[in-house]
Amino acid sequence: MDALFDKGWAKFPADRALGSWIDAAREAAIERINDPAERQVWLQCEGTWFVGVDTLPSDIEGAVGKAGPLTGVAYDAARQIYGDLPLHPGQVSVIYPGYPRPREAETEAAFRYRLNRDAAHVDGLLGVGHPKKRMLKEQHAYILGIPLTACDDKASPLVVWEGSHKRMAEAFTEALGGRDAADWDTIDLTAIYQAARQEVFDTCPRVTVTAQPGEAYLVHRLALHGVAPWEDNAVAPPEGRMIVYFRPELPPATRGWLELP
């Protein structure tokens, strides 16, 4: 886990314990992706991204289909550090050839940011109101990514700015550290977040993270991350680049989002 704390992400080698879970998750995910109602909600960016928030029909232990609860070295490591938090239904994030294209109602500036900066963000900071203010509405403990399809490093891999979690921690501690944790979700973080993000772009290396089925990775909750554009000669199956993400939330009104490792 030293890599997670130092770089902001850690990749775990192929784990046989994940085999049956991945098979069940892929079957369930494909069924949901082909559901017209799900596609109407989640197929974005002119058909190049199935967002799939809470799409996987998994329970609080990660069990899906005929597979038992989620297991594996990556998930076990996360639980050792952050506790046995209940899991939300997994996000099934699928990228297809041509990504990115503009998302519905996305401004020209926002699309340029998606294209040139991989739509880089820290999870849980949601846009609120008009004009949008960035506020901490979801306090995740960590991000766990589990690939369901085999792809190469040109098929829109995850992008992480290494070490960015440290700079973000400094910025958010300045803004939130002296405030009651119960009030954190009401504080406008827009300016300090944007300034820290620009500093990260200027100082932290951008790396791509590619993993195959059986492998998994953890991303620090404060790490700046995004999705790279799909390259013309990318290698991927017809199902696209499919990854399940879990982002369990920390207990409300606690200080773990700032103070945990």
Coordinates of C-alpha atoms in Angstrom, one line a residue:
M1 CA 0.0 0.0 0.0
D2 CA 3.0 2.3 0.0
A3 CA 2.3 3.2 -3.6
L4 CA -1.2 4.3 -2.7
F5 CA 0.0 6.7 0.0
D6 CA 3.0 7.9 -2.0
K7 CA 1.7 8.1 -5.6
G8 CA -2.1 8.2 -5.0
W9 CA -2.8 4.8 -6.7
A10 CA -1.7 1.2 -6.5
K11 CA -2.2 -1.7 -8.9
F12 CA -2.6 -5.3 -7.7
P13 CA -1.5 -8.3 -9.7
A14 CA -3.9 -10.9 -11.2
D15 CA -5.9 -12.5 -8.4
R16 CA -7.6 -15.9 -9.0
A17 CA -10.0 -15.1 -6.3
L18 CA -11.7 -12.6 -8.5
G19 CA -12.3 -15.0 -11.4
S20 CA -15.9 -16.1 -10.7
W21 CA -16.8 -12.7 -9.4
I22 CA -15.7 -11.1 -12.7
D23 CA -17.6 -13.6 -14.8
A24 CA -20.8 -12.9 -12.9
A25 CA -20.3 -9.2 -12.9
R26 CA -19.6 -9.1 -16.6
E27 CA -22.8 -11.1 -17.4
A28 CA -24.9 -8.8 -15.1
A29 CA -23.3 -5.7 -16.5
I30 CA -23.9 -6.5 -20.1
E31 CA -27.5 -7.2 -19.4
R32 CA -27.9 -3.8 -17.7
I33 CA -26.0 -2.0 -20.4
N34 CA -28.3 -3.5 -23.1
D35 CA -31.4 -2.4 -21.1
P36 CA -33.1 0.4 -23.0
A37 CA -34.0 2.3 -19.8
E38 CA -30.4 2.1 -18.6
R39 CA -29.1 3.3 -21.9
Q40 CA -31.4 6.2 -22.0
V41 CA -30.1 7.4 -18.6
W42 CA -26.4 6.5 -18.8
L43 CA -25.3 6.4 -22.5
Q44 CA -23.5 9.8 -22.8
C45 CA -21.0 11.6 -25.0
E46 CA -22.8 10.8 -28.2
G47 CA -22.8 7.1 -27.4
T48 CA -19.1 6.8 -26.5
W49 CA -19.5 6.5 -22.7
F50 CA -21.9 4.5 -20.6
V51 CA -21.6 6.2 -17.2
G52 CA -23.4 3.4 -15.3
V53 CA -23.5 4.9 -11.8
D54 CA -25.0 2.2 -9.4
T55 CA -25.8 0.0 -12.5
L56 CA -24.3 -3.3 -11.3
P57 CA -27.0 -5.2 -9.3
S58 CA -24.6 -5.9 -6.4
D59 CA -25.3 -5.9 -2.7
I60 CA -23.5 -4.2 0.2
E61 CA -20.9 -7.0 0.2
G62 CA -20.4 -6.8 -3.5
A63 CA -22.1 -10.1 -4.3
V64 CA -23.5 -10.2 -7.8
G65 CA -25.3 -12.9 -9.8
K66 CA -24.2 -16.4 -8.7
A67 CA -20.9 -15.1 -7.3
G68 CA -20.4 -14.6 -3.6
P69 CA -19.3 -11.4 -1.8
L70 CA -16.5 -9.4 -3.4
T71 CA -13.0 -10.6 -2.4
G72 CA -9.4 -10.3 -3.6
V73 CA -6.2 -8.7 -2.4
A74 CA -7.1 -5.1 -3.5
Y75 CA -10.4 -5.1 -1.7
D76 CA -8.9 -6.8 1.4
A77 CA -6.2 -4.2 1.5
A78 CA -8.7 -1.4 1.4
R79 CA -10.8 -2.9 4.1
Q80 CA -7.7 -3.3 6.4
I81 CA -7.0 0.4 6.1
Y82 CA -10.5 2.0 5.8
G83 CA -12.7 -0.5 7.5
D84 CA -15.5 -2.9 6.3
L85 CA -17.7 -0.2 4.8
P86 CA -21.0 -1.2 3.0
L87 CA -20.6 -1.2 -0.8
H88 CA -23.0 0.7 -3.1
P89 CA -24.2 -1.1 -6.3
G90 CA -21.1 -0.9 -8.5
Q91 CA -20.6 1.7 -11.2
V92 CA -20.2 0.0 -14.6
S93 CA -18.2 2.5 -16.6
V94 CA -17.8 1.6 -20.3
I95 CA -15.9 3.5 -22.9
Y96 CA -16.3 3.0 -26.6
P97 CA -14.3 4.0 -29.7
G98 CA -14.5 7.7 -30.4
Y99 CA -14.5 8.9 -26.8
P100 CA -14.7 11.7 -25.9
R101 CA -17.4 13.5 -27.7
P102 CA -19.5 16.3 -26.1
R103 CA -21.8 15.3 -23.3
E104 CA -25.4 16.6 -23.6
A105 CA -25.6 20.3 -22.6
E106 CA -21.8 20.3 -22.1
T107 CA -20.3 23.7 -22.8
E108 CA -17.5 24.2 -25.3
A109 CA -15.1 24.9 -22.5
A110 CA -16.2 21.9 -20.5
F111 CA -15.7 19.7 -23.6
R112 CA -12.2 21.1 -24.2
Y113 CA -11.4 20.2 -20.6
R114 CA -12.7 16.7 -21.1
L115 CA -10.6 16.3 -24.3
N116 CA -7.4 18.0 -23.2
R117 CA -7.4 17.3 -19.4
D118 CA -9.1 14.0 -19.4
A119 CA -12.1 15.5 -17.4
A120 CA -9.8 15.4 -14.4
H121 CA -11.5 15.6 -11.0
V122 CA -11.6 14.6 -7.4
D123 CA -14.6 12.4 -6.7
G124 CA -17.3 13.6 -4.4
L125 CA -17.0 17.3 -5.3
L126 CA -20.3 17.9 -7.1
G127 CA -21.5 21.0 -9.0
V128 CA -24.3 22.7 -7.1
G129 CA -26.5 25.6 -8.3
H130 CA -26.2 28.1 -11.2
P131 CA -23.4 29.0 -11.6
K132 CA -22.1 25.8 -10.2
K133 CA -20.2 25.7 -7.0
R134 CA -18.1 22.7 -6.1
M135 CA -19.1 21.3 -2.8
L136 CA -18.2 18.1 -1.0
K137 CA -21.4 16.1 -1.3
E138 CA -19.9 12.5 -1.2
Q139 CA -17.1 11.5 1.1
H140 CA -15.6 8.4 -0.4
A141 CA -13.0 6.3 1.5
Y142 CA -11.3 5.1 -1.7
I143 CA -11.8 4.1 -5.3
L144 CA -11.6 0.5 -6.3
G145 CA -11.4 -0.4 -10.0
I146 CA -12.0 -3.9 -11.3
P147 CA -11.7 -4.4 -15.1
L148 CA -14.2 -6.7 -16.8
T149 CA -12.7 -6.7 -20.3
A150 CA -9.2 -7.1 -21.7
C151 CA -7.9 -3.9 -23.4
D152 CA -4.6 -2.3 -24.2
D153 CA -3.3 1.1 -22.9
K154 CA -4.8 3.0 -25.8
A155 CA -8.5 2.1 -25.0
S156 CA -9.2 5.1 -22.7
P157 CA -7.3 4.0 -19.6
L158 CA -7.7 5.6 -16.2
V159 CA -5.4 8.7 -15.8
V160 CA -4.0 9.7 -12.4
W161 CA -1.8 12.7 -11.5
E162 CA 0.8 11.1 -9.2
G163 CA 1.1 12.8 -5.8
S164 CA -1.9 15.0 -6.5
H165 CA -3.7 13.6 -3.4
K166 CA -1.1 15.4 -1.2
R167 CA -1.6 18.8 -2.8
M168 CA -5.4 18.3 -2.6
A169 CA -5.2 17.3 1.0
E170 CA -3.3 20.6 1.8
A171 CA -5.9 22.6 -0.1
F172 CA -9.0 20.9 1.5
T173 CA -7.5 21.0 5.0
E174 CA -7.0 24.8 4.6
A175 CA -10.7 25.1 3.6
L176 CA -12.3 22.5 5.9
G177 CA -9.9 21.7 8.6
G178 CA -11.1 24.3 11.0
R179 CA -14.8 23.7 10.3
D180 CA -17.2 21.3 11.9
A181 CA -17.3 18.1 9.7
A182 CA -21.1 18.3 9.7
D183 CA -20.9 21.6 7.7
W184 CA -18.4 20.5 5.1
D185 CA -21.0 19.8 2.5
T186 CA -22.2 23.4 2.6
I187 CA -18.8 25.1 2.0
D188 CA -18.0 26.4 -1.5
L189 CA -14.7 24.8 -2.5
T190 CA -14.6 26.1 -6.1
A191 CA -11.8 28.6 -6.0
I192 CA -9.4 26.6 -3.8
Y193 CA -10.1 23.4 -5.8
Q194 CA -9.4 25.1 -9.1
A195 CA -6.2 26.6 -7.9
A196 CA -5.0 23.3 -6.4
R197 CA -6.0 21.5 -9.6
Q198 CA -3.9 23.9 -11.8
E199 CA -0.9 23.4 -9.5
V200 CA -1.3 19.7 -9.9
F201 CA -1.3 20.0 -13.7
D202 CA 1.9 22.0 -13.5
T203 CA 3.8 19.9 -11.0
C204 CA 2.5 16.3 -10.9
P205 CA 3.2 13.6 -13.6
R206 CA 0.2 12.4 -15.5
V207 CA 0.3 8.6 -15.7
T208 CA -2.1 6.1 -17.3
V209 CA -3.3 3.0 -15.4
T210 CA -4.1 -0.1 -17.5
A211 CA -5.3 -3.3 -15.9
Q212 CA -6.7 -6.6 -17.2
P213 CA -9.4 -8.8 -15.8
G214 CA -8.1 -10.4 -12.6
E215 CA -6.1 -7.4 -11.8
A216 CA -7.4 -4.4 -9.8
Y217 CA -6.3 -1.0 -8.6
L218 CA -7.0 1.4 -5.8
V219 CA -7.0 5.2 -6.2
H220 CA -6.7 7.6 -3.3
R221 CA -9.9 9.4 -2.6
L222 CA -8.2 12.8 -3.0
A223 CA -6.2 12.0 -6.1
L224 CA -6.9 14.0 -9.3
H225 CA -7.9 11.5 -12.0
G226 CA -9.8 11.1 -15.2
V227 CA -10.2 9.1 -18.5
A228 CA -7.9 9.4 -21.5
P229 CA -9.2 9.7 -25.0
W230 CA -9.7 6.6 -27.1
E231 CA -6.9 6.2 -29.6
D232 CA -7.6 5.1 -33.2
N233 CA -5.6 1.9 -33.0
A234 CA -6.8 0.8 -29.5
V235 CA -7.4 -2.9 -28.9
A236 CA -10.6 -3.8 -27.1
P237 CA -13.5 -6.2 -27.4
P238 CA -16.9 -5.2 -28.9
E239 CA -18.2 -4.7 -25.3
G240 CA -15.8 -1.8 -24.9
R241 CA -13.5 -0.9 -22.1
M242 CA -15.6 -2.0 -19.1
I243 CA -14.6 -1.3 -15.5
V244 CA -16.6 -1.7 -12.3
Y245 CA -15.9 1.0 -9.7
F246 CA -16.7 0.9 -6.0
R247 CA -16.4 4.1 -3.9
P248 CA -17.8 3.3 -0.5
E249 CA -18.7 6.3 1.6
L250 CA -17.4 7.2 5.0
P251 CA -19.7 7.6 8.0
P252 CA -21.4 11.1 7.9
A253 CA -20.2 14.0 10.0
T254 CA -16.8 12.4 10.7
R255 CA -13.3 13.8 9.8
G256 CA -12.0 10.7 8.0
W257 CA -12.1 12.3 4.5
L258 CA -9.3 14.6 5.6
E259 CA -7.6 12.6 8.3
L260 CA -7.5 9.0 7.1
P261 CA -4.4 7.9 5.2

